[in-house]
Structures are given as structure tokens and as C-alpha cells.
Amino acid sequence: MTVALINASPKVKGSSSGILLNDLKECLGNKVDVEEICLRTSKITAEIIEKLKKADTWVVAFPLYVDSLPSHLLACLKQLEKMTWKKPNLNIYGIANCGFYEGNQAEPALNVLKNWCAKAGCAYKGSLGIGGGGAIAVSGNMSGKNSLRANIYKAMKKFADRIVKKEGEANKYATVAFPRFIYKIAAQNSWRKMIKANGGKTKDLNKRLDVELTDTSVNKRIVYEQ
Amino acid sequence: MKLIVTDIEDFDFKIEGEHKVINPQGNIKHCIGCFGCWAKTPGECVIHDGYERTSLDMGLCDEMIIVSECYYGTVSPFVKAAQDRAISYVQGDFIIKNGEMHHKHRYPNTIKLSAHFYGEDITEDEKKTAKDIIEGNAENFHGEFNGVYFYKSKDELKGLKL
């Protein structure tokens, strides 16, 4: 059995989707063969197709963007929907990671993947919706078992078992192993560090571009149709 | 101001009042998840391809209308790219609202958000997903959900008054 682990984050490195797929790969162990694939752009290349052809199960991992899938992944799914080389009864699982603490905020996005399966003739087998994506991204060097991903890792182990057995189940949700208020504070601190590292000030974080519009040089750049 | 975001290149619908249309004009780049629009140039996407200030358009509008092909219960890649590139309409900081985490508002306006989806074979599941997603968008924009509508083809949209 070959499982394609598809990282659909647009990030070149350090994506939460990649970290979660590494955890899944560890949980799958040597029970299956794995093909690792990155979908970072809107085009499915011949090389990606060759890898996908080998797999009888795909796991699509993606970040939640504006309650849905990233735009490039939607473009890729459209191309894949019509491709006839897909194995019959191809099993599809998803992993969605949200910047929000609650993993279940990814449910509508996972339903998009489910709806794609119905159109593409694939078997949707359920997904994991993961909360606390921002913390996952900074935990890549830690082992999933004992780190702030511990709860997620537990869910991932069960998820891996289902994949190996080709079992379907309702979507499951998990989040990072610390309280929501700490996640909220940590996020606030990280934005403040980032803006300062980029040469800005904390107050810039809530900058409004419409206030700039009183500056006529900026106004010239904004042209509205009547 | 009404803000219309659509994937229709030759968009010529009747729109009452002041408005702006965002539609495909050359290739739109997709979001690369860098968070630059929150922590480098707040409010503006770092990719300069003509779509970097969509979040400002959102900040200036009182109504946002999406007209898009339905992709499995969500918007098309063009509309989605425009949305993804405009996440700085809100700030990176979180707030808790109705027991759920959301991003803090950047602009003081309240957007009435509606969507018109077209496509040959939009299923009932897709319609439900589309409604959930647009409702979720309205919640995350601190706006008001103003309905989702479905059409069997682009032609059926003709006569639509926005």
C-alpha cells in the first residue's frame, strides 16, 4: 500500500502542514510506502502526477485560509478532478490546520475536500482538523509525542491506524496541548516581535490604510469606478 | 461603497451606486503565507501585482458581493486568491467572540457579505458548504451575512442587479 502525503502549504519551508505530515509519517512507520509531495503552486506537474499515480491513498494537508482552502490548492484540485488515471476507489484523507485555537473551525474547508471527492469519484475517508497552527509552526524541532503537539500526536496515531486499515470515520479535531488564553498571548507577543524585527513599531500592527488617504500622493493611487 | 469581487473577466452587470469591481486583470499571485501583511507592511500584501490593497477596499466598503464559479462549495481560485491576499482586513491579534477565536478588527466598518455562485452541477452538499463558508467569512470579518445565491450557468446571472 502506498500513501501520498501531500503538503499543500504554499510555504517553501517551516509549514505547519509539513510538521503534521512528518508526525503522520512517523505514526505510519513501515506499515506503508510513502510518497512525499509538495503542492505549492497552481499547477500539477508531470513529476507530481507520476508520484500520485503510485498511491492508493492520498492525505492532503493544508492551512486554513479564510475559512477554506488556499487558492492554489483549489486550482490543483480542479485539474486533478478530471484526470482519469486516478485509481478506482482512491482513498482521500485530509489534514487542515487553523491559526485559530479550535480545530473544528476547519470543518467547512474539510467539506470542500469531501465535495471534491464526490465530483472526482474518490472515497472521502474523513480528516483531522487541527487548531493552534501558529504554535505548531514553531514546534518543528520538537518531537510530536511530548511537545505542545502531544494531543495532536495522539489523534494522529489513531488517524494513521485508520489510514493503514483504509477505514473511514467522521472528521476528528484536536488542538495544541496548552490553554487558549496562553495561545492568544503567545500570538500577540509573536506579532510584536515580528514587527520590531521588521523595523516597525507595535502601534503599526493596527495601522489603517484609509487614514493614509488624506495624503494626496496616496489618494492618486486609488481610483474608483463611478 | 459596494465592493464586487468576481472571477468574470468581462463583468458588465448593473451595479447601483458607488462601487469598485475586482476581477481578473492579468495574473493574480497567490498568498504565500508569509504574514507580511500583518507584521511587515500592516494592511498591505507584500506581493505587488495590483491586488495588494484589496484589504483597504474591504475597509472602505459597506457591502461586499462575491460573484464566483462554485468550486466544490467554495469560491474559484481567482476570488480565493483575492480573499487570501486581503487577510489584513483584520489584524493578526486574536479576540474571543461567541466562544470562538477570531482575528481582531482593523477597520471600523461593518461589511454586509453576500455571494452569487454559478456552475452547471452545484450539488446540495456544495450549496450547504458554500453557505457555511460565506457565513464564516462574515463572522471573521465582523460583518453581516447577506445571503448566498446559486445559478446554473454564467448566462443565468445576466440581468442580475447588484
mmCIF file of C-alpha atoms in Angstrom:
data_model
loop_
_atom_site.group_PDB
_atom_site.id
_atom_site.type_symbol
_atom_site.label_atom_id
_atom_site.label_comp_id
_atom_site.label_asym_id
_atom_site.label_seq_id
_atom_site.Cartn_x
_atom_site.Cartn_y
_atom_site.Cartn_z
ATOM 1 C CA MET A 1 0.000 0.000 0.000
ATOM 2 C CA THR A 2 1.322 3.411 -0.971
ATOM 3 C CA VAL A 3 0.203 6.610 0.737
ATOM 4 C CA ALA A 4 0.821 10.005 -0.868
ATOM 5 C CA LEU A 5 1.490 12.636 1.802
ATOM 6 C CA ILE A 6 0.570 15.874 0.038
ATOM 7 C CA ASN A 7 1.780 19.093 1.616
ATOM 8 C CA ALA A 8 -0.406 21.824 0.118
ATOM 9 C CA SER A 9 1.045 24.712 2.091
ATOM 10 C CA PRO A 10 2.409 27.453 -0.171
ATOM 11 C CA LYS A 11 5.358 27.886 2.207
ATOM 12 C CA VAL A 12 8.717 26.631 0.975
ATOM 13 C CA LYS A 13 9.850 25.602 4.453
ATOM 14 C CA GLY A 14 8.660 25.526 8.054
ATOM 15 C CA SER A 15 4.984 24.940 7.311
ATOM 16 C CA SER A 16 2.660 23.536 9.965
ATOM 17 C CA SER A 17 1.262 21.201 7.300
ATOM 18 C CA GLY A 18 4.760 19.771 6.758
ATOM 19 C CA ILE A 19 5.300 19.269 10.503
ATOM 20 C CA LEU A 20 1.949 17.478 10.833
ATOM 21 C CA LEU A 21 2.731 15.255 7.851
ATOM 22 C CA ASN A 22 6.091 14.357 9.426
ATOM 23 C CA ASP A 23 4.211 13.278 12.554
ATOM 24 C CA LEU A 24 1.865 11.225 10.403
ATOM 25 C CA LYS A 25 4.787 9.635 8.565
ATOM 26 C CA GLU A 26 6.315 8.667 11.917
ATOM 27 C CA CYS A 27 2.989 7.167 13.060
ATOM 28 C CA LEU A 28 2.582 5.222 9.804
ATOM 29 C CA GLY A 29 6.065 3.740 10.356
ATOM 30 C CA ASN A 30 6.967 0.965 7.959
ATOM 31 C CA LYS A 31 3.409 -0.303 7.564
ATOM 32 C CA VAL A 32 3.045 1.516 4.246
ATOM 33 C CA ASP A 33 5.172 3.006 1.467
ATOM 34 C CA VAL A 34 5.093 6.777 1.389
ATOM 35 C CA GLU A 35 5.327 9.266 -1.480
ATOM 36 C CA GLU A 36 6.010 12.818 -0.296
ATOM 37 C CA ILE A 37 4.587 15.551 -2.497
ATOM 38 C CA CYS A 38 4.529 19.348 -2.296
ATOM 39 C CA LEU A 39 1.786 21.382 -3.955
ATOM 40 C CA ARG A 40 2.986 24.963 -3.666
ATOM 41 C CA THR A 41 1.717 26.406 -6.915
ATOM 42 C CA SER A 42 -1.428 26.192 -9.028
ATOM 43 C CA LYS A 43 -0.009 23.676 -11.485
ATOM 44 C CA ILE A 44 0.159 19.903 -11.214
ATOM 45 C CA THR A 45 3.431 18.923 -12.865
ATOM 46 C CA ALA A 46 4.204 15.649 -14.687
ATOM 47 C CA GLU A 47 6.537 14.707 -11.826
ATOM 48 C CA ILE A 48 3.743 15.147 -9.270
ATOM 49 C CA ILE A 49 1.374 13.083 -11.418
ATOM 50 C CA GLU A 50 3.892 10.215 -11.549
ATOM 51 C CA LYS A 51 4.105 10.194 -7.750
ATOM 52 C CA LEU A 52 0.327 10.442 -7.302
ATOM 53 C CA LYS A 53 -0.239 7.558 -9.717
ATOM 54 C CA LYS A 54 1.655 5.193 -7.413
ATOM 55 C CA ALA A 55 -0.578 5.878 -4.422
ATOM 56 C CA ASP A 56 -3.853 4.233 -3.483
ATOM 57 C CA THR A 57 -4.406 6.690 -0.635
ATOM 58 C CA TRP A 58 -3.852 10.456 -0.618
ATOM 59 C CA VAL A 59 -3.563 12.574 2.515
ATOM 60 C CA VAL A 60 -3.982 16.258 1.666
ATOM 61 C CA ALA A 61 -2.601 18.610 4.335
ATOM 62 C CA PHE A 62 -3.316 22.313 4.032
ATOM 63 C CA PRO A 63 -3.563 25.509 6.067
ATOM 64 C CA LEU A 64 -6.998 27.053 6.568
ATOM 65 C CA TYR A 65 -7.171 30.314 4.623
ATOM 66 C CA VAL A 66 -10.285 32.496 5.022
ATOM 67 C CA ASP A 67 -12.448 29.531 6.145
ATOM 68 C CA SER A 68 -11.460 27.487 3.116
ATOM 69 C CA LEU A 69 -8.598 26.006 1.086
ATOM 70 C CA PRO A 70 -5.694 28.111 -0.218
ATOM 71 C CA SER A 71 -6.390 29.330 -3.768
ATOM 72 C CA HIS A 72 -3.577 27.349 -5.407
ATOM 73 C CA LEU A 73 -4.913 24.107 -3.905
ATOM 74 C CA LEU A 74 -8.370 24.776 -5.371
ATOM 75 C CA ALA A 75 -6.739 25.213 -8.791
ATOM 76 C CA CYS A 76 -4.830 21.930 -8.333
ATOM 77 C CA LEU A 77 -7.962 20.045 -7.248
ATOM 78 C CA LYS A 78 -9.786 21.255 -10.364
ATOM 79 C CA GLN A 79 -7.037 19.782 -12.537
ATOM 80 C CA LEU A 80 -6.988 16.538 -10.548
ATOM 81 C CA GLU A 81 -10.788 16.150 -10.654
ATOM 82 C CA LYS A 82 -10.799 15.404 -14.363
ATOM 83 C CA MET A 83 -7.684 13.231 -14.517
ATOM 84 C CA THR A 84 -8.680 9.722 -15.456
ATOM 85 C CA TRP A 85 -5.551 7.939 -14.242
ATOM 86 C CA LYS A 86 -6.679 8.101 -10.628
ATOM 87 C CA LYS A 87 -7.062 4.638 -9.158
ATOM 88 C CA PRO A 88 -10.645 3.460 -8.680
ATOM 89 C CA ASN A 89 -11.758 3.828 -5.060
ATOM 90 C CA LEU A 90 -8.847 6.113 -4.312
ATOM 91 C CA ASN A 91 -8.999 6.916 -0.594
ATOM 92 C CA ILE A 92 -8.759 10.575 0.399
ATOM 93 C CA TYR A 93 -7.988 11.857 3.885
ATOM 94 C CA GLY A 94 -7.387 15.487 4.847
ATOM 95 C CA ILE A 95 -5.469 17.411 7.494
ATOM 96 C CA ALA A 96 -6.428 21.059 7.901
ATOM 97 C CA ASN A 97 -4.550 23.294 10.310
ATOM 98 C CA CYS A 98 -6.089 26.535 11.556
ATOM 99 C CA GLY A 99 -4.397 29.555 13.018
ATOM 100 C CA PHE A 100 -7.337 29.618 15.413
ATOM 101 C CA TYR A 101 -7.221 27.534 18.589
ATOM 102 C CA GLU A 102 -10.272 25.469 17.701
ATOM 103 C CA GLY A 103 -9.609 22.798 15.099
ATOM 104 C CA ASN A 104 -13.309 22.472 14.270
ATOM 105 C CA GLN A 105 -13.219 25.880 12.571
ATOM 106 C CA ALA A 106 -11.770 23.904 9.640
ATOM 107 C CA GLU A 107 -14.943 21.849 9.176
ATOM 108 C CA PRO A 108 -16.371 23.792 6.183
ATOM 109 C CA ALA A 109 -12.966 23.630 4.435
ATOM 110 C CA LEU A 110 -12.816 19.866 5.006
ATOM 111 C CA ASN A 111 -16.293 19.644 3.489
ATOM 112 C CA VAL A 112 -14.867 21.282 0.356
ATOM 113 C CA LEU A 113 -12.422 18.360 0.142
ATOM 114 C CA LYS A 114 -15.314 15.944 0.727
ATOM 115 C CA ASN A 115 -17.337 17.614 -2.046
ATOM 116 C CA TRP A 116 -14.321 17.343 -4.363
ATOM 117 C CA CYS A 117 -14.202 13.581 -3.679
ATOM 118 C CA ALA A 118 -17.844 13.256 -4.753
ATOM 119 C CA LYS A 119 -17.103 15.028 -8.046
ATOM 120 C CA ALA A 120 -13.796 13.261 -8.665
ATOM 121 C CA GLY A 121 -15.111 9.755 -7.914
ATOM 122 C CA CYS A 122 -12.890 9.250 -4.874
ATOM 123 C CA ALA A 123 -13.732 7.863 -1.433
ATOM 124 C CA TYR A 124 -13.636 10.527 1.298
ATOM 125 C CA LYS A 125 -12.480 8.790 4.474
ATOM 126 C CA GLY A 126 -12.505 11.638 6.988
ATOM 127 C CA SER A 127 -9.970 14.162 8.175
ATOM 128 C CA LEU A 128 -8.225 15.799 11.075
ATOM 129 C CA GLY A 129 -8.935 19.462 11.838
ATOM 130 C CA ILE A 130 -6.078 20.876 13.891
ATOM 131 C CA GLY A 131 -6.135 24.088 15.933
ATOM 132 C CA GLY A 132 -3.219 26.225 17.120
ATOM 133 C CA GLY A 133 -1.404 26.238 13.774
ATOM 134 C CA GLY A 134 0.813 29.148 14.789
ATOM 135 C CA ALA A 135 2.264 27.131 17.678
ATOM 136 C CA ILE A 136 2.733 24.051 15.509
ATOM 137 C CA ALA A 137 4.850 26.089 13.108
ATOM 138 C CA VAL A 138 7.369 26.904 15.853
ATOM 139 C CA SER A 139 7.489 23.360 17.242
ATOM 140 C CA GLY A 140 9.061 21.661 14.237
ATOM 141 C CA ASN A 141 12.261 20.770 16.077
ATOM 142 C CA MET A 142 10.386 19.085 18.923
ATOM 143 C CA SER A 143 9.191 15.505 18.946
ATOM 144 C CA GLY A 144 5.433 15.335 18.460
ATOM 145 C CA LYS A 145 4.961 12.867 21.333
ATOM 146 C CA ASN A 146 5.993 15.019 24.267
ATOM 147 C CA SER A 147 5.744 18.526 22.974
ATOM 148 C CA LEU A 148 2.982 21.094 22.642
ATOM 149 C CA ARG A 149 1.748 18.825 19.831
ATOM 150 C CA ALA A 150 1.151 15.913 22.253
ATOM 151 C CA ASN A 151 -2.673 15.987 21.932
ATOM 152 C CA ILE A 152 -2.402 16.267 18.186
ATOM 153 C CA TYR A 153 0.097 13.415 18.045
ATOM 154 C CA LYS A 154 -2.337 11.160 19.919
ATOM 155 C CA ALA A 155 -5.049 11.950 17.378
ATOM 156 C CA MET A 156 -2.510 11.457 14.586
ATOM 157 C CA LYS A 157 -1.693 7.921 15.800
ATOM 158 C CA LYS A 158 -5.359 6.920 15.576
ATOM 159 C CA PHE A 159 -5.586 8.673 12.221
ATOM 160 C CA ALA A 160 -2.582 6.674 10.950
ATOM 161 C CA ASP A 161 -4.217 3.405 12.075
ATOM 162 C CA ARG A 162 -7.355 4.306 10.118
ATOM 163 C CA ILE A 163 -5.279 5.080 7.031
ATOM 164 C CA VAL A 164 -3.448 1.748 7.215
ATOM 165 C CA LYS A 165 -6.754 -0.114 7.596
ATOM 166 C CA LYS A 166 -8.332 2.110 4.898
ATOM 167 C CA GLU A 167 -11.098 2.876 7.376
ATOM 168 C CA GLY A 168 -13.449 5.807 7.119
ATOM 169 C CA GLU A 169 -14.702 7.838 10.064
ATOM 170 C CA ALA A 170 -16.193 11.259 10.798
ATOM 171 C CA ASN A 171 -13.741 14.173 10.929
ATOM 172 C CA LYS A 172 -11.814 14.451 14.186
ATOM 173 C CA TYR A 173 -10.500 17.616 15.786
ATOM 174 C CA ALA A 174 -7.544 18.340 18.065
ATOM 175 C CA THR A 175 -5.555 21.302 19.266
ATOM 176 C CA VAL A 176 -2.286 22.191 20.951
ATOM 177 C CA ALA A 177 -1.572 20.980 24.484
ATOM 178 C CA PHE A 178 -1.977 24.259 26.376
ATOM 179 C CA PRO A 179 -4.874 26.610 27.187
ATOM 180 C CA ARG A 180 -6.393 29.005 24.696
ATOM 181 C CA PHE A 181 -5.532 32.167 26.640
ATOM 182 C CA ILE A 182 -1.838 31.260 26.545
ATOM 183 C CA TYR A 183 -2.029 30.671 22.787
ATOM 184 C CA LYS A 184 -3.684 34.093 22.396
ATOM 185 C CA ILE A 185 -0.974 35.843 24.424
ATOM 186 C CA ALA A 186 1.821 33.947 22.642
ATOM 187 C CA ALA A 187 0.410 35.018 19.273
ATOM 188 C CA GLN A 188 0.226 38.664 20.390
ATOM 189 C CA ASN A 189 3.846 38.519 21.555
ATOM 190 C CA SER A 190 4.989 36.950 18.319
ATOM 191 C CA TRP A 191 3.366 39.701 16.164
ATOM 192 C CA ARG A 192 5.070 42.340 18.308
ATOM 193 C CA LYS A 193 8.441 40.636 17.944
ATOM 194 C CA MET A 194 7.970 40.263 14.200
ATOM 195 C CA ILE A 195 7.006 43.883 13.558
ATOM 196 C CA LYS A 196 10.006 45.079 15.565
ATOM 197 C CA ALA A 197 12.307 42.666 13.722
ATOM 198 C CA ASN A 198 10.947 44.172 10.502
ATOM 199 C CA GLY A 199 11.863 47.687 11.646
ATOM 200 C CA GLY A 200 8.355 48.726 12.697
ATOM 201 C CA LYS A 201 6.641 49.625 15.963
ATOM 202 C CA THR A 202 3.943 47.815 17.916
ATOM 203 C CA LYS A 203 1.394 50.521 17.056
ATOM 204 C CA ASP A 204 1.941 49.766 13.341
ATOM 205 C CA LEU A 205 0.162 46.429 13.821
ATOM 206 C CA ASN A 206 -3.215 48.187 13.860
ATOM 207 C CA LYS A 207 -2.394 50.646 11.072
ATOM 208 C CA ARG A 208 -5.344 51.631 8.869
ATOM 209 C CA LEU A 209 -4.602 52.427 5.242
ATOM 210 C CA ASP A 210 -7.720 54.610 4.936
ATOM 211 C CA VAL A 211 -6.134 57.088 7.350
ATOM 212 C CA GLU A 212 -3.312 57.402 4.797
ATOM 213 C CA LEU A 213 -5.868 58.521 2.220
ATOM 214 C CA THR A 214 -5.705 62.080 3.500
ATOM 215 C CA ASP A 215 -2.244 62.075 1.912
ATOM 216 C CA THR A 216 -2.942 63.129 -1.699
ATOM 217 C CA SER A 217 0.018 61.212 -3.098
ATOM 218 C CA VAL A 218 -1.625 58.011 -1.866
ATOM 219 C CA ASN A 219 -5.073 59.154 -2.989
ATOM 220 C CA LYS A 220 -3.918 59.265 -6.590
ATOM 221 C CA ARG A 221 -3.258 55.537 -6.489
ATOM 222 C CA ILE A 222 -6.834 54.686 -5.544
ATOM 223 C CA VAL A 223 -9.228 55.032 -8.469
ATOM 224 C CA TYR A 224 -12.837 54.031 -8.062
ATOM 225 C CA GLU A 225 -15.324 53.379 -10.822
ATOM 226 C CA GLN A 226 -18.461 55.502 -10.709
ATOM 227 C CA MET B 1 -19.287 51.746 -1.455
ATOM 228 C CA LYS B 2 -20.056 48.300 -2.871
ATOM 229 C CA LEU B 3 -17.099 46.028 -3.465
ATOM 230 C CA ILE B 4 -17.643 43.314 -6.048
ATOM 231 C CA VAL B 5 -15.091 40.512 -6.241
ATOM 232 C CA THR B 6 -15.630 38.277 -9.237
ATOM 233 C CA ASP B 7 -13.803 35.839 -11.493
ATOM 234 C CA ILE B 8 -15.749 37.077 -14.539
ATOM 235 C CA GLU B 9 -13.303 38.924 -16.797
ATOM 236 C CA ASP B 10 -15.905 40.779 -18.900
ATOM 237 C CA PHE B 11 -18.037 41.677 -15.909
ATOM 238 C CA ASP B 12 -20.710 44.154 -17.020
ATOM 239 C CA PHE B 13 -23.541 43.781 -14.542
ATOM 240 C CA LYS B 14 -25.674 46.681 -13.469
ATOM 241 C CA ILE B 15 -24.473 47.994 -10.153
ATOM 242 C CA GLU B 16 -26.329 50.710 -8.314
ATOM 243 C CA GLY B 17 -24.358 53.430 -6.545
ATOM 244 C CA GLU B 18 -20.677 53.878 -5.870
ATOM 245 C CA HIS B 19 -18.727 50.688 -6.386
ATOM 246 C CA LYS B 20 -15.460 49.029 -7.211
ATOM 247 C CA VAL B 21 -15.027 45.782 -9.113
ATOM 248 C CA ILE B 22 -12.096 43.473 -8.515
ATOM 249 C CA ASN B 23 -11.823 40.962 -11.347
ATOM 250 C CA PRO B 24 -9.022 39.230 -13.260
ATOM 251 C CA GLN B 25 -6.673 41.818 -14.739
ATOM 252 C CA GLY B 26 -3.532 39.886 -15.548
ATOM 253 C CA ASN B 27 -2.336 37.083 -13.338
ATOM 254 C CA ILE B 28 -3.050 37.319 -9.648
ATOM 255 C CA LYS B 29 -0.375 35.824 -7.411
ATOM 256 C CA HIS B 30 -1.467 33.504 -4.630
ATOM 257 C CA CYS B 31 -0.860 34.117 -0.915
ATOM 258 C CA ILE B 32 2.415 32.582 0.278
ATOM 259 C CA GLY B 33 1.515 32.569 3.982
ATOM 260 C CA CYS B 34 4.342 34.953 4.948
ATOM 261 C CA PHE B 35 2.253 37.134 7.328
ATOM 262 C CA GLY B 36 3.979 40.219 5.882
ATOM 263 C CA CYS B 37 0.586 41.935 5.612
ATOM 264 C CA TRP B 38 0.260 41.664 9.404
ATOM 265 C CA ALA B 39 3.823 42.160 10.608
ATOM 266 C CA LYS B 40 5.882 43.815 7.881
ATOM 267 C CA THR B 41 3.640 46.213 5.928
ATOM 268 C CA PRO B 42 0.451 46.012 8.043
ATOM 269 C CA GLY B 43 -2.690 46.318 5.962
ATOM 270 C CA GLU B 44 -0.969 45.689 2.636
ATOM 271 C CA CYS B 45 0.200 42.477 0.951
ATOM 272 C CA VAL B 46 3.936 42.360 0.252
ATOM 273 C CA ILE B 47 3.344 40.990 -3.268
ATOM 274 C CA HIS B 48 2.832 43.971 -5.565
ATOM 275 C CA ASP B 49 0.791 42.805 -8.546
ATOM 276 C CA GLY B 50 -2.139 45.237 -8.359
ATOM 277 C CA TYR B 51 -4.064 43.212 -5.774
ATOM 278 C CA GLU B 52 -2.031 44.181 -2.711
ATOM 279 C CA ARG B 53 -4.561 46.683 -1.307
ATOM 280 C CA THR B 54 -7.763 44.662 -1.503
ATOM 281 C CA SER B 55 -7.965 44.771 2.298
ATOM 282 C CA LEU B 56 -8.229 48.574 2.081
ATOM 283 C CA ASP B 57 -11.082 48.221 -0.436
ATOM 284 C CA MET B 58 -12.758 45.989 2.124
ATOM 285 C CA GLY B 59 -12.136 48.602 4.805
ATOM 286 C CA LEU B 60 -13.850 51.250 2.703
ATOM 287 C CA CYS B 61 -16.902 49.266 1.613
ATOM 288 C CA ASP B 62 -20.210 48.737 3.367
ATOM 289 C CA GLU B 63 -21.222 45.844 1.148
ATOM 290 C CA MET B 64 -19.100 43.094 -0.396
ATOM 291 C CA ILE B 65 -20.598 40.942 -3.125
ATOM 292 C CA ILE B 66 -18.824 37.851 -4.418
ATOM 293 C CA VAL B 67 -19.725 36.561 -7.882
ATOM 294 C CA SER B 68 -17.866 33.323 -8.482
ATOM 295 C CA GLU B 69 -17.892 29.941 -10.112
ATOM 296 C CA CYS B 70 -18.627 27.375 -7.419
ATOM 297 C CA TYR B 71 -15.634 25.128 -6.690
ATOM 298 C CA TYR B 72 -16.843 22.232 -4.528
ATOM 299 C CA GLY B 73 -18.762 24.598 -2.238
ATOM 300 C CA THR B 74 -16.327 27.476 -2.201
ATOM 301 C CA VAL B 75 -15.172 30.278 -4.478
ATOM 302 C CA SER B 76 -12.941 29.924 -7.543
ATOM 303 C CA PRO B 77 -9.138 30.237 -7.376
ATOM 304 C CA PHE B 78 -9.152 33.885 -8.567
ATOM 305 C CA VAL B 79 -11.683 35.031 -5.962
ATOM 306 C CA LYS B 80 -9.953 32.940 -3.315
ATOM 307 C CA ALA B 81 -6.545 34.416 -4.163
ATOM 308 C CA ALA B 82 -8.034 37.923 -3.828
ATOM 309 C CA GLN B 83 -9.534 36.935 -0.451
ATOM 310 C CA ASP B 84 -6.351 35.249 0.794
ATOM 311 C CA ARG B 85 -4.297 38.287 -0.169
ATOM 312 C CA ALA B 86 -6.665 40.541 1.811
ATOM 313 C CA ILE B 87 -6.490 38.917 5.248
ATOM 314 C CA SER B 88 -5.019 42.128 6.621
ATOM 315 C CA TYR B 89 -8.576 43.495 6.614
ATOM 316 C CA VAL B 90 -8.296 42.047 10.123
ATOM 317 C CA GLN B 91 -5.253 42.085 12.403
ATOM 318 C CA GLY B 92 -3.062 39.156 13.432
ATOM 319 C CA ASP B 93 -4.095 39.519 17.089
ATOM 320 C CA PHE B 94 -6.897 37.297 18.317
ATOM 321 C CA ILE B 95 -10.115 38.004 20.166
ATOM 322 C CA ILE B 96 -12.703 35.597 21.564
ATOM 323 C CA LYS B 97 -16.198 36.093 20.158
ATOM 324 C CA ASN B 98 -19.177 33.835 20.883
ATOM 325 C CA GLY B 99 -16.786 31.341 22.476
ATOM 326 C CA GLU B 100 -14.556 31.098 19.397
ATOM 327 C CA MET B 101 -11.248 32.591 18.420
ATOM 328 C CA HIS B 102 -11.242 35.179 15.637
ATOM 329 C CA HIS B 103 -8.904 37.926 14.437
ATOM 330 C CA LYS B 104 -9.216 41.455 15.766
ATOM 331 C CA HIS B 105 -10.877 44.047 13.545
ATOM 332 C CA ARG B 106 -8.651 46.631 11.808
ATOM 333 C CA TYR B 107 -11.330 48.838 10.186
ATOM 334 C CA PRO B 108 -14.448 50.271 11.839
ATOM 335 C CA ASN B 109 -16.863 49.373 9.006
ATOM 336 C CA THR B 110 -19.381 46.528 9.032
ATOM 337 C CA ILE B 111 -19.471 44.593 5.777
ATOM 338 C CA LYS B 112 -22.698 43.065 4.516
ATOM 339 C CA LEU B 113 -21.422 39.983 2.712
ATOM 340 C CA SER B 114 -23.286 38.046 0.037
ATOM 341 C CA ALA B 115 -22.216 35.598 -2.671
ATOM 342 C CA HIS B 116 -23.597 34.581 -6.055
ATOM 343 C CA PHE B 117 -22.287 31.188 -7.168
ATOM 344 C CA TYR B 118 -22.630 29.848 -10.693
ATOM 345 C CA GLY B 119 -21.906 26.380 -12.072
ATOM 346 C CA GLU B 120 -23.519 23.583 -14.066
ATOM 347 C CA ASP B 121 -23.933 20.968 -11.398
ATOM 348 C CA ILE B 122 -23.772 22.535 -7.959
ATOM 349 C CA THR B 123 -24.868 19.814 -5.537
ATOM 350 C CA GLU B 124 -26.941 20.290 -2.383
ATOM 351 C CA ASP B 125 -23.856 19.466 -0.277
ATOM 352 C CA GLU B 126 -21.892 22.126 -2.124
ATOM 353 C CA LYS B 127 -24.659 24.671 -1.525
ATOM 354 C CA LYS B 128 -24.592 23.931 2.183
ATOM 355 C CA THR B 129 -20.796 24.180 2.328
ATOM 356 C CA ALA B 130 -20.885 27.474 0.398
ATOM 357 C CA LYS B 131 -23.384 28.918 2.867
ATOM 358 C CA ASP B 132 -21.278 27.764 5.836
ATOM 359 C CA ILE B 133 -18.144 29.315 4.352
ATOM 360 C CA ILE B 134 -19.700 32.685 3.488
ATOM 361 C CA GLU B 135 -21.306 32.804 6.943
ATOM 362 C CA GLY B 136 -17.881 32.003 8.403
ATOM 363 C CA ASN B 137 -16.310 34.796 6.325
ATOM 364 C CA ALA B 138 -18.915 37.277 7.568
ATOM 365 C CA GLU B 139 -18.196 36.217 11.162
ATOM 366 C CA ASN B 140 -14.443 36.524 10.669
ATOM 367 C CA PHE B 141 -14.806 39.950 9.019
ATOM 368 C CA HIS B 142 -17.018 41.081 11.944
ATOM 369 C CA GLY B 143 -19.656 41.701 9.298
ATOM 370 C CA GLU B 144 -23.178 40.561 8.471
ATOM 371 C CA PHE B 145 -24.140 37.578 6.340
ATOM 372 C CA ASN B 146 -26.340 38.775 3.494
ATOM 373 C CA GLY B 147 -27.177 35.537 1.675
ATOM 374 C CA VAL B 148 -25.843 33.067 -0.884
ATOM 375 C CA TYR B 149 -27.459 32.537 -4.290
ATOM 376 C CA PHE B 150 -26.913 29.863 -6.899
ATOM 377 C CA TYR B 151 -27.173 29.906 -10.707
ATOM 378 C CA LYS B 152 -26.892 27.048 -13.178
ATOM 379 C CA SER B 153 -24.650 28.972 -15.553
ATOM 380 C CA LYS B 154 -22.878 32.248 -16.082
ATOM 381 C CA ASP B 155 -25.657 33.139 -18.557
ATOM 382 C CA GLU B 156 -28.248 32.796 -15.814
ATOM 383 C CA LEU B 157 -26.500 35.632 -13.992
ATOM 384 C CA LYS B 158 -27.478 38.041 -16.757
ATOM 385 C CA GLY B 159 -29.930 40.596 -15.521
ATOM 386 C CA LEU B 160 -28.566 40.384 -12.015
ATOM 387 C CA LYS B 161 -28.700 43.787 -10.357
ATOM 388 C CA LEU B 162 -26.165 44.366 -7.657
#
